[in-house]
Amino acid sequence: MNPIFEAFWYILPAYFANSSPVVLGGGTPIDFGKKWRDGRRIFGDGKTWRGFFGGITVGTVVGTIQHLMFPGYYGSLKLAVGVAFLLSLGALVGDLIGSFIKRRLNMPRGYPAVGLDQWGFLISALCFAYPLRTIPTGEVLFLLVVTPVIHWLANVFAYRMKWKNVPW
Amino acid sequence: MNPIFEAFWYILPAYFANSSPVVLGGGTPIDFGKKWRDGRRIFGDGKTWRGFFGGITVGTVVGTIQHLMFPGYYGSLKLAVGVAFLLSLGALVGDLIGSFIKRRLNMPRGYPAVGLDQWGFLISALCFAYPLRTIPTGEVLFLLVVTPVIHWLANVFAYRMKWKNVPW
């Protein structure tokens, strides 16, 4: 498989998991409004249970559809679903860790953290799925370089479509 | 070689190149005080020619010393110096790109960009050295996870030693 195509094919569930809360989000916050010992919210209102489980579901469904379209890549549905689930879980846990760090640094909800927002979910997704299936170093570096650009374009698009209030 | 040890051994020139401008810095700014079309500085006073070439020199010397200590890893001085030079150049170019982005976003000099500061130089260094010599995916992911922690500890240390005015 072409390395650029493989890199995108592999990471696709993480991209979907990371972006779906923009559409699926809302509802009860994961931290139930609770505060950390610094008096600030643990994650904030931006991270909700619906966004979290919705993101994992969307990412895992995307991985299943990918397997039906191209069964040869993973070879088994079990492996395809497992990798897609871990990529999605990793993306959303990475996003949560990012929110936790932003709250500790007293950055308001939705305020951009350049680098953390673009690389945090990706690195976390790659780490979670690593034990089951990974991609070569060159493809990881390719994703690290192109993901911030894709992330930025996707956010500008979501802002223009009025799905988001801010263009980041 | 133990994978954790190999990861640190490989990236060491980039770590030295990235941190040495704190000590070696000062002098003429790389942008010569010139402004971008948005009216703000291209890179700012924090990026100087002395810091840039000093960082590349320190990183390349570190790689040379590593080769003298353990010639078996690269096998030839030419390869060891080449990789160390590319890792150092990549680290400093990544740092410059980071400053360029921070200036465009109107962040003042020295203001932290969480993620960009910790991952930008590392990803750039790994990309520059990739054509000559790289490390496996697992070791890249390990470095992506531990480098922000090391970066943070190093900056707190430099602040306590009064080498830096801010603890980041």
Coordinates of C-alpha atoms in Angstrom, one line a residue:
Chain A
M1 CA 0.0 0.0 0.0
N2 CA 1.2 3.5 -0.7
P3 CA 2.7 4.9 2.5
I4 CA 0.8 8.2 2.4
F5 CA -2.5 6.4 1.8
E6 CA -1.7 3.8 4.5
A7 CA -1.0 6.6 7.1
F8 CA -4.3 8.3 6.4
W9 CA -6.2 4.9 6.2
Y10 CA -4.7 3.9 9.6
I11 CA -5.4 7.2 11.4
L12 CA -8.9 7.8 10.0
P13 CA -10.9 6.5 13.0
A14 CA -8.9 8.9 15.3
Y15 CA -9.7 11.9 13.0
F16 CA -13.4 11.0 13.1
A17 CA -13.4 10.4 16.9
N18 CA -11.6 13.7 17.5
S19 CA -13.9 15.8 15.3
S20 CA -17.3 14.2 16.0
P21 CA -17.9 15.8 19.5
V22 CA -18.2 19.1 17.6
V23 CA -21.4 17.7 16.2
L24 CA -22.4 15.1 18.8
G25 CA -21.3 17.1 21.9
G26 CA -23.3 18.7 24.7
G27 CA -24.9 17.1 27.7
T28 CA -23.5 16.3 31.1
P29 CA -19.8 17.3 31.6
I30 CA -17.4 14.4 32.3
D31 CA -16.2 16.1 35.5
F32 CA -19.9 16.6 36.6
G33 CA -19.0 20.3 37.2
K34 CA -16.4 19.2 39.9
K35 CA -13.3 21.3 40.6
W36 CA -9.7 20.3 41.0
R37 CA -7.7 21.3 44.1
D38 CA -6.7 24.6 42.4
G39 CA -10.4 25.6 42.5
R40 CA -10.8 25.4 38.7
R41 CA -12.8 22.8 36.8
I42 CA -11.2 19.4 36.2
F43 CA -12.0 19.4 32.4
G44 CA -14.6 22.1 31.9
D45 CA -18.0 22.1 30.2
G46 CA -16.4 21.4 26.8
K47 CA -15.9 17.7 27.6
T48 CA -19.1 15.7 27.9
W49 CA -20.0 12.0 28.3
R50 CA -22.0 12.2 25.1
G51 CA -19.1 13.7 23.2
F52 CA -16.8 11.0 24.6
F53 CA -18.9 7.9 24.0
G54 CA -20.2 9.4 20.7
G55 CA -16.6 9.9 19.5
I56 CA -15.6 6.4 20.4
T57 CA -18.7 5.0 18.7
V58 CA -18.2 7.0 15.5
G59 CA -14.5 6.1 15.3
T60 CA -15.1 2.4 15.8
V61 CA -17.9 2.4 13.2
V62 CA -15.6 4.2 10.7
G63 CA -13.0 1.4 11.3
T64 CA -15.6 -1.2 10.7
I65 CA -16.7 0.4 7.4
Q66 CA -13.1 0.7 6.4
H67 CA -12.7 -3.1 7.0
L68 CA -15.8 -3.8 4.9
M69 CA -14.4 -1.6 2.1
F70 CA -10.9 -3.1 2.2
P71 CA -10.8 -6.3 4.2
G72 CA -7.2 -7.1 3.2
Y73 CA -5.5 -4.4 5.3
Y74 CA -6.3 -5.8 8.8
G75 CA -7.3 -9.3 7.6
S76 CA -9.8 -9.8 10.4
L77 CA -12.8 -7.8 11.6
K78 CA -11.7 -8.4 15.2
L79 CA -8.4 -6.7 14.6
A80 CA -9.9 -3.8 12.5
V81 CA -12.5 -3.1 15.2
G82 CA -9.9 -3.4 18.0
V83 CA -7.5 -0.9 16.3
A84 CA -10.3 1.5 15.5
F85 CA -11.6 1.4 19.1
L86 CA -8.1 2.0 20.5
L87 CA -7.3 4.8 18.1
S88 CA -10.7 6.5 19.0
L89 CA -10.3 5.9 22.8
G90 CA -6.7 7.2 22.5
A91 CA -7.8 10.3 20.6
L92 CA -10.5 11.2 23.1
V93 CA -8.3 10.5 26.2
G94 CA -5.6 12.7 24.6
D95 CA -8.2 15.4 24.1
L96 CA -9.2 15.1 27.8
I97 CA -5.6 15.2 29.0
G98 CA -5.2 18.4 26.9
S99 CA -8.3 20.0 28.5
F100 CA -6.9 19.0 32.0
I101 CA -3.6 20.7 31.2
K102 CA -5.4 23.8 29.8
R103 CA -7.6 24.1 32.9
R104 CA -4.5 23.8 35.2
L105 CA -2.8 26.6 33.2
N106 CA -6.0 28.6 33.6
M107 CA -6.7 28.8 29.9
P108 CA -10.5 29.4 29.3
R109 CA -12.6 26.7 27.5
G110 CA -12.1 26.8 23.8
Y111 CA -8.9 28.9 24.0
P112 CA -6.4 27.4 21.6
A113 CA -3.2 25.7 22.8
V114 CA -1.1 25.7 19.7
G115 CA 0.5 22.2 19.4
L116 CA -1.4 20.5 22.2
D117 CA -4.7 20.8 20.3
Q118 CA -3.2 19.4 17.0
W119 CA -0.7 16.8 18.3
G120 CA -2.1 15.7 21.7
F121 CA -5.0 13.6 20.3
L122 CA -2.8 12.2 17.5
I123 CA 0.1 11.1 19.7
S124 CA -2.3 9.6 22.3
A125 CA -4.2 7.7 19.6
L126 CA -0.9 6.3 18.1
C127 CA 0.2 5.2 21.6
F128 CA -3.1 3.5 22.5
A129 CA -3.3 1.5 19.2
Y130 CA 0.5 0.7 19.2
P131 CA 0.3 -2.6 21.0
L132 CA -2.3 -4.0 18.5
R133 CA -1.0 -2.5 15.2
T134 CA 1.2 0.4 14.3
I135 CA 2.7 2.1 11.2
P136 CA 6.3 2.7 10.2
T137 CA 8.3 5.7 11.6
G138 CA 8.1 7.6 8.3
E139 CA 4.3 7.5 8.3
V140 CA 4.1 8.6 11.9
L141 CA 6.3 11.6 11.1
F142 CA 4.2 12.3 8.0
L143 CA 1.0 12.4 10.2
L144 CA 2.7 14.6 12.7
V145 CA 3.5 17.1 10.0
V146 CA 0.2 17.1 8.1
T147 CA -2.3 16.7 11.0
P148 CA -1.9 20.3 12.3
V149 CA -2.6 21.6 8.8
I150 CA -5.7 19.3 8.4
H151 CA -6.8 20.2 11.9
W152 CA -6.6 23.9 11.1
L153 CA -8.4 23.6 7.8
A154 CA -11.2 21.5 9.4
N155 CA -11.7 24.0 12.2
V156 CA -11.9 26.9 9.7
F157 CA -14.4 24.9 7.7
A158 CA -16.5 24.1 10.9
Y159 CA -16.5 27.8 11.8
R160 CA -17.6 28.8 8.3
M161 CA -20.4 26.2 8.5
K162 CA -21.3 27.7 11.9
W163 CA -20.8 24.4 13.7
K164 CA -18.2 26.1 15.9
N165 CA -18.2 29.6 17.4
V166 CA -14.4 30.1 17.0
P167 CA -12.1 29.2 14.0
W168 CA -9.8 26.9 16.0
Chain B
M1 CA 20.5 -1.9 22.4
N2 CA 17.7 -1.3 24.9
P3 CA 15.0 0.7 23.1
I4 CA 14.6 3.3 25.8
F5 CA 18.4 3.8 25.9
E6 CA 18.5 3.9 22.1
A7 CA 15.7 6.5 21.9
F8 CA 17.6 8.9 24.3
W9 CA 21.0 8.2 22.7
Y10 CA 19.6 9.0 19.2
I11 CA 17.8 12.2 20.2
L12 CA 20.5 13.6 22.6
P13 CA 22.1 16.0 20.0
A14 CA 18.6 17.6 19.4
Y15 CA 18.1 18.0 23.2
F16 CA 21.4 19.8 23.5
A17 CA 20.9 21.9 20.4
N18 CA 17.4 23.0 21.6
S19 CA 18.6 23.9 25.2
S20 CA 22.0 25.5 24.4
P21 CA 20.6 28.9 23.1
V22 CA 19.4 29.5 26.7
V23 CA 23.2 29.7 27.7
L24 CA 24.7 30.7 24.3
G25 CA 22.0 33.0 23.1
G26 CA 22.0 36.8 22.6
G27 CA 23.4 38.9 19.8
T28 CA 21.9 39.9 16.5
P29 CA 18.3 38.6 15.9
I30 CA 17.9 36.2 12.9
D31 CA 15.2 38.5 11.5
F32 CA 17.5 41.6 11.9
G33 CA 14.6 43.3 13.6
K34 CA 12.5 43.0 10.4
K35 CA 8.7 42.8 10.4
W36 CA 6.3 40.4 8.6
R37 CA 3.5 41.9 6.5
D38 CA 1.2 41.8 9.6
G39 CA 3.5 44.5 11.2
R40 CA 4.9 42.1 13.8
R41 CA 8.4 40.7 14.0
I42 CA 9.2 37.7 11.8
F43 CA 10.8 35.7 14.7
G44 CA 11.5 38.2 17.5
D45 CA 14.5 39.1 19.6
G46 CA 14.5 35.6 21.2
K47 CA 16.0 34.0 18.0
T48 CA 19.6 35.0 17.3
W49 CA 22.3 34.0 14.9
R50 CA 24.6 33.1 17.9
G51 CA 21.9 30.9 19.4
F52 CA 21.2 29.2 16.0
F53 CA 24.8 28.4 15.0
G54 CA 25.8 27.8 18.7
G55 CA 23.0 25.2 19.0
I56 CA 24.0 23.4 15.8
T57 CA 27.7 23.4 16.9
V58 CA 26.9 22.1 20.4
G59 CA 24.5 19.4 19.0
T60 CA 27.0 18.2 16.4
V61 CA 29.9 18.1 19.0
V62 CA 27.7 16.1 21.3
G63 CA 27.0 13.6 18.5
T64 CA 30.8 13.4 17.8
I65 CA 31.5 12.7 21.5
Q66 CA 28.8 10.0 21.5
H67 CA 30.4 8.3 18.5
L68 CA 33.8 8.4 20.3
M69 CA 32.2 6.9 23.4
F70 CA 30.2 4.2 21.5
P71 CA 31.5 3.8 17.9
G72 CA 29.4 0.7 17.3
Y73 CA 26.0 2.5 17.1
Y74 CA 26.6 4.5 13.9
G75 CA 29.6 2.5 12.7
S76 CA 31.2 5.6 11.0
L77 CA 32.1 9.1 12.2
K78 CA 30.7 10.5 9.0
L79 CA 27.2 9.0 9.7
A80 CA 27.3 10.0 13.4
V81 CA 28.3 13.6 12.6
G82 CA 25.7 13.7 9.7
V83 CA 22.8 12.5 11.9
A84 CA 23.8 14.8 14.8
F85 CA 24.1 17.8 12.5
L86 CA 20.6 17.1 11.0
L87 CA 19.0 16.5 14.4
S88 CA 20.5 19.8 15.6
L89 CA 19.5 21.7 12.5
G90 CA 16.0 20.2 12.6
A91 CA 15.6 21.1 16.3
L92 CA 16.6 24.7 15.7
V93 CA 14.5 25.1 12.5
G94 CA 11.6 23.6 14.4
D95 CA 12.1 26.2 17.1
L96 CA 12.2 29.0 14.5
I97 CA 9.0 27.8 12.9
G98 CA 7.4 27.7 16.4
S99 CA 8.5 31.4 17.0
F100 CA 7.2 32.4 13.5
I101 CA 3.8 30.8 14.4
K102 CA 3.7 32.4 17.8
R103 CA 4.5 35.9 16.4
R104 CA 1.7 35.4 13.7
L105 CA -0.7 34.6 16.6
N106 CA 0.5 37.7 18.3
M107 CA 1.9 35.8 21.3
P108 CA 4.7 37.8 23.1
R109 CA 8.3 36.6 23.2
G110 CA 8.8 33.9 25.8
Y111 CA 5.1 33.3 26.2
P112 CA 4.5 29.5 26.4
A113 CA 2.7 27.7 23.5
V114 CA 1.8 24.4 25.2
G115 CA 2.6 21.5 22.8
L116 CA 4.4 23.6 20.2
D117 CA 7.3 24.3 22.5
Q118 CA 7.7 20.7 23.6
W119 CA 6.9 18.8 20.4
G120 CA 7.8 21.3 17.6
F121 CA 11.6 21.0 17.9
L122 CA 11.4 17.2 18.5
I123 CA 9.2 16.5 15.5
S124 CA 11.3 18.7 13.2
A125 CA 14.6 17.1 14.4
L126 CA 13.1 13.6 13.8
C127 CA 12.0 14.6 10.3
F128 CA 15.4 16.2 9.3
A129 CA 17.4 13.2 10.4
Y130 CA 15.0 10.7 9.0
P131 CA 16.6 10.3 5.5
L132 CA 20.0 9.5 7.1
R133 CA 19.0 7.3 10.1
T134 CA 15.8 6.9 12.1
I135 CA 14.5 4.9 15.1
P136 CA 11.5 2.5 15.3
T137 CA 7.9 3.8 15.7
G138 CA 7.7 2.6 19.4
E139 CA 10.8 4.7 20.3
V140 CA 9.4 7.8 18.4
L141 CA 6.2 7.5 20.5
F142 CA 8.2 7.1 23.7
L143 CA 10.1 10.3 22.9
L144 CA 6.9 12.1 22.1
V145 CA 5.5 11.2 25.5
V146 CA 8.6 11.8 27.7
T147 CA 10.0 14.9 26.0
P148 CA 7.3 17.3 27.3
V149 CA 8.0 16.1 30.8
I150 CA 11.8 16.5 30.4
H151 CA 11.3 19.9 28.7
W152 CA 9.2 21.1 31.6
L153 CA 11.7 19.8 34.3
A154 CA 14.6 21.3 32.4
N155 CA 12.9 24.7 32.2
V156 CA 12.0 24.7 35.9
F157 CA 15.6 23.8 36.6
A158 CA 17.0 26.6 34.4
Y159 CA 14.6 29.1 36.1
R160 CA 15.7 28.0 39.6
M161 CA 19.4 28.4 38.4
K162 CA 18.4 31.9 37.2
W163 CA 19.4 31.1 33.6
K164 CA 15.9 31.9 32.5
N165 CA 13.5 34.6 33.7
V166 CA 10.4 32.4 33.4
P167 CA 9.8 28.8 34.4
W168 CA 8.9 27.5 30.9

